[in-house]
Amino acid sequence: MASSSIPAGVHGDPTRRDFLMVATGALAAVGGIATAWPFINNLNPAADTLALSSIEVNVQAIAVGQAVTVKWRGKPVFIRHRTPEEIKQAEAVKLAELPDPQTDNARVTDTAKKVRPEWLIVIGVCTHLGCVPLGNKSGDPRGEFGGYFCPCHGSQYDTSGRIRRGPAPKNLEVPEYVFSSDTLVKIG
Amino acid sequence: MRRILVSGALALAALGLGAVAVAAEHTELKHQHWHFKGPFGTYDRAAAQRGFQVYKDVCAACHSLNLVAYRNLIDLGLTEAQVKGIAAEITVPDIGDDGSAIERPARPSDRFKKPFPNELAAAAANGGKAPPDLSVIVKAREGGPDYLYSLLTSYVPFDKLTPEQIKEFNVTKDDNFNLVFPGHRIAMPPPLADDKVQYTDGTKATLDQEARDVVEFLAWASEPHLEARNRTGIRVILFMLALAGLMYAVKRQVWADKH
Amino acid sequence: MASSHGAPPVFNNKVIAWIDHRLPIFSYLEKEYHTFPTPRNFNYFWNFGAIATVMLVLMIVTGIVLATNYTPHVLMAFDSVERIDRDVPSGWLMRDLHMNGASFFFIAVYIHIFRGMYYGSYKAPRELLWLLGVVIFLLMMATAFMGYVLPWGQMSFWGATVITNLFSAIPVVGDSIVTWLWGGFAIDNPTLNRFFALHYLLPFVIVGVVGLHVVALHVHGSNNPLGIDPKGPQDTVPFHPYYTMKDGFGVIVFLIVYSVFVFFMPDFLGHPDNYTPANPLVTPEHIVPEWYFLPFYAILRAIPDKLGGVICMFGAIAVLFLLPWLDTSRVRSCVFRPIYKWFMFVLVIDVIVLGYCGANPPEGYFVPLARVATLYYFFHFLLLLPILGKIERPLPLPPSIADAVLNKKAV
């Protein structure tokens, strides 16, 4: 077969033809992008998953000095009923000593701005590489600072869940929570 | 070329007709105007809410609605607080922290409570045949909403039957005779009647009204995304018509020198 | 890869030139999809190859995202599909696109097959191209069949039961084969799992065979409505922009029709019984396959013998493999075959009649009708085609494509 040449804008009014091409190309591109969205959105959490994204926990049964672990969004959440000593210890730390400076007060305030120093609620996932730190069960090693100790790489957290020593860069994350009464906390 | 195209179109049409002609040999259905029909259809929220009441007060005694969660009622126009209230009135089985079976108030994230713990129990309590789940019933029956509406409103009491009907369909006094049900003898006794429910919005609860409302509700339960589907469809088709027009112009331009 | 045409392209962009020197993908694209000389007289039937390709891609993409949320387990499959419909973001759209996409993929391919038959695209030197096409068709049928099982509704279950039971017609080993297909003593969880695995695999096999189909196409180039070979540059146009733009237009028009179904009647082509979860103890009143299988289903039921029915059904597809050698005519296109042309239309009507019989219960006048239609189907391929090719006098062929186009004699 013989070769053929490509006719590029030889016939017709070139400006009109270019405009038509550009308009069509642009519209097709818009359509393509708009089509991509539902495919991407499809992988986002579904409505039934989102419906479970907050939980309510009754903390009445947790005695002073005790703690519970609850599962929230597939991760452990530590709820600790701190002793007055632990609170004092957490409040006494100078911010300058902290790798990730944050006051204890800021970490025990719920989304309704109410401060409850006796309740420490943190996500039990080490900020280093995602292990679950020890220290929420009685008898667990709690590290030098009396809070949490991550067995994977030796990160140590204090009684406010703040990082004090080890490779973790950040304090244990405090989830959004709000006390709807003195005994009922909604996490998420 | 044109002749071929026409033949092709006819062929496709005939194929479509062939597929449709399979069923639709039962008694004539009562065709109703439904608010959700057609490309601009939406659900009549007030009717569907009344229908939910009918389901809750009547149907739910025997029929599950497994695929619908209490939270879905927000789509029907209820507020979050109302949904929480509706759920809280219902106790559902769960497993407690110590592993024992407990009953707790339902949460919006829970699916509608089943009337029977499982299908065998449902069958045992209903003369051997479990009442079907109603989650997708409107899509699962030939004729859809018209069929369900007709079914609910086409019961004939035994003493109104003609001797021929009694003989032909072998009906006894204990049977329920329904004009549109295939075979006519249906296990479900007439579920609805005038004033079977007390509507909170003051609508008069006639049999006809209840049937229409509960079908509106069940249609919504079968396809809660219908409105999004219609809305998206209109946009997509308008967009593509514009694109097709432009593409055609481009194609004409490109081919102008070859014709 | 393809016939030699045109000088190798020169790329000004350095990166493209560098890559192309080592892996000539850009030269390939340039040669096969840009300058590729294509007969200038295509009608809109020639759009359906591109349309089928678009549908294949669409099916694969929607299928992959659906698979991310689907659970192939007998206790969860139905609910997981409904969860996609109700809870997953845009899930209903993906599902509606996929389930109607199957039908529209078949519509495109059936038209594509008809075009190939009407214009003699299967004749020398394109026999292998045709055979690869029939292989694609078979793979599509297998994929569609297994896909229909996945939602685990009543039709899924009973369709799978009926179709897999076809193999029990094979003498001696039939029952063992069926047990092997099922991975058990009935359609159950193992069957659902393997169908899901294969339903995910086969589309990629189709992509591979489509690749071969396209390579084979580009060896001798496309056939055209006149069925005569291009004799020089005046008979052809470069594929781009002439046919890219025409295909683009055709694809959009097809997608509009498809969208009407997806958005306004998504369940029209489906069956209500498939919204009832599978129940191994209750068979639905009428078991009907998806519409695109109906003609073959009718052939199966038309034969009063079990093994005979199965053989005829598979034979109806097998005969397509022989088509290039059954046709003895000297000319390709039906445009120049005054008698066979009409028999082509009769064949189309025959297949529609078969489909109609397949959709209806095998009672009353459908039984003899299906038998006559089945008989005619095989008569067309096995007797009419070889004999008519010898006795029919074709109309005179035009000297060239350009000649026919410029004299407005094209169809």
Short mmCIF file of C-alpha atoms in Angstrom, two decimals, chain B residues 1 3-5 7 11-12 14-15 18-22 25 39 67-68 71 111 135-136 139-142 221-225 228-230 232-234 236-237 240-241 243-244 247-248 250-251 254-255 257-258, chain C residues 40 43-45 78-79 82 85-87 92 96 107 114 118-119 237 241-243 245-246 248-249 252 255-256 259-260 262-268 272 275-276 286 288 291 341-342 345 348 352 356 359-360 411:
data_model
loop_
_atom_site.label_atom_id
_atom_site.label_comp_id
_atom_site.label_asym_id
_atom_site.label_seq_id
_atom_site.Cartn_x
_atom_site.Cartn_y
_atom_site.Cartn_z
CA MET B 1 -27.36 1.40 3.97
CA ARG B 3 -32.45 -0.29 4.64
CA ILE B 4 -29.87 -2.18 6.65
CA LEU B 5 -30.11 0.30 9.49
CA SER B 7 -33.69 -3.76 9.59
CA ALA B 11 -34.21 -6.59 14.87
CA LEU B 12 -33.17 -4.95 18.13
CA ALA B 14 -37.96 -7.39 18.26
CA LEU B 15 -35.30 -8.81 20.56
CA GLY B 18 -39.18 -10.95 22.94
CA ALA B 19 -37.57 -10.43 26.31
CA VAL B 20 -40.54 -8.51 27.61
CA ALA B 21 -43.13 -10.90 26.29
CA VAL B 22 -41.94 -13.61 28.67
CA GLU B 25 -49.86 -13.19 31.44
CA PRO B 39 -37.00 10.38 34.14
CA LEU B 67 -31.33 -4.27 53.73
CA VAL B 68 -32.68 -1.04 55.20
CA ARG B 71 -30.37 5.74 59.47
CA ARG B 111 -30.65 -2.62 60.15
CA SER B 135 -36.19 -4.82 50.90
CA VAL B 136 -36.22 -5.19 47.11
CA LYS B 139 -37.87 -4.83 41.87
CA ALA B 140 -38.38 -8.54 42.50
CA ARG B 141 -41.91 -8.75 41.12
CA GLU B 142 -43.04 -8.49 37.53
CA ALA B 221 -36.66 0.92 50.11
CA SER B 222 -35.96 -1.02 46.91
CA GLU B 223 -34.13 1.80 45.24
CA PRO B 224 -33.19 4.64 47.60
CA HIS B 225 -30.85 6.17 45.00
CA ALA B 228 -29.75 10.58 42.23
CA ARG B 229 -29.95 8.22 39.29
CA ASN B 230 -32.52 10.34 37.45
CA THR B 232 -27.36 12.23 37.04
CA GLY B 233 -28.97 10.72 33.97
CA ILE B 234 -30.48 13.99 32.80
CA VAL B 236 -25.14 12.98 31.49
CA ILE B 237 -27.47 12.76 28.53
CA MET B 240 -23.46 13.82 25.70
CA LEU B 241 -25.99 15.28 23.26
CA LEU B 243 -20.73 16.47 22.74
CA ALA B 244 -22.31 14.38 20.00
CA MET B 247 -18.30 15.62 17.35
CA TYR B 248 -20.58 15.48 14.36
CA VAL B 250 -15.88 18.04 13.69
CA LYS B 251 -16.40 14.88 11.69
CA VAL B 254 -12.65 16.65 8.68
CA TRP B 255 -14.46 14.86 5.89
CA ASP B 257 -12.59 17.58 1.47
CA LYS B 258 -13.38 13.93 0.78
CA ARG C 40 -12.46 5.87 2.40
CA ASN C 43 -20.39 3.36 6.54
CA TYR C 44 -21.48 3.65 10.17
CA PHE C 45 -21.41 -0.14 10.58
CA PHE C 78 -26.56 -10.91 47.37
CA ASP C 79 -26.26 -8.49 50.27
CA GLU C 82 -27.19 -4.56 47.44
CA ASP C 85 -26.23 -0.30 45.36
CA ARG C 86 -27.20 1.40 48.62
CA ASP C 87 -24.18 2.37 50.69
CA TRP C 92 -25.35 2.16 42.12
CA ASP C 96 -25.95 -0.10 36.62
CA ILE C 107 -25.42 -5.39 21.09
CA PHE C 114 -23.57 -8.93 11.28
CA TYR C 118 -22.98 -8.98 5.37
CA TYR C 119 -19.89 -7.45 3.79
CA VAL C 237 -7.70 8.08 3.86
CA PRO C 241 -8.38 12.20 11.82
CA TYR C 242 -10.92 10.72 9.41
CA TYR C 243 -11.92 7.60 11.28
CA MET C 245 -13.44 11.48 14.52
CA LYS C 246 -16.09 9.33 12.90
CA GLY C 248 -15.66 9.21 18.23
CA PHE C 249 -19.03 10.44 17.03
CA ILE C 252 -20.90 8.99 21.76
CA LEU C 255 -23.22 5.76 24.72
CA ILE C 256 -26.28 8.03 24.70
CA SER C 259 -27.14 5.93 29.13
CA VAL C 260 -30.89 5.96 28.60
CA VAL C 262 -28.42 2.90 32.63
CA PHE C 263 -30.14 5.93 34.08
CA PHE C 264 -33.81 5.52 33.29
CA MET C 265 -34.49 1.80 32.96
CA PRO C 266 -31.57 -0.01 34.59
CA ASP C 267 -33.56 -3.17 35.29
CA PHE C 268 -35.36 -3.36 31.94
CA PRO C 272 -37.15 -9.53 38.50
CA TYR C 275 -33.82 -9.72 43.08
CA THR C 276 -34.88 -12.75 45.08
CA HIS C 286 -39.63 -19.74 33.93
CA VAL C 288 -34.74 -17.43 31.14
CA TRP C 291 -31.46 -11.86 26.22
CA LYS C 341 -28.30 -10.45 0.36
CA TRP C 342 -31.92 -11.39 0.99
CA PHE C 345 -31.89 -10.67 6.15
CA VAL C 348 -31.29 -12.08 10.93
CA ILE C 352 -34.68 -13.01 16.17
CA TYR C 356 -38.31 -14.93 20.74
CA ALA C 359 -37.77 -16.08 25.75
CA ASN C 360 -41.00 -18.03 25.89
CA VAL C 411 -24.24 2.06 -0.50
#
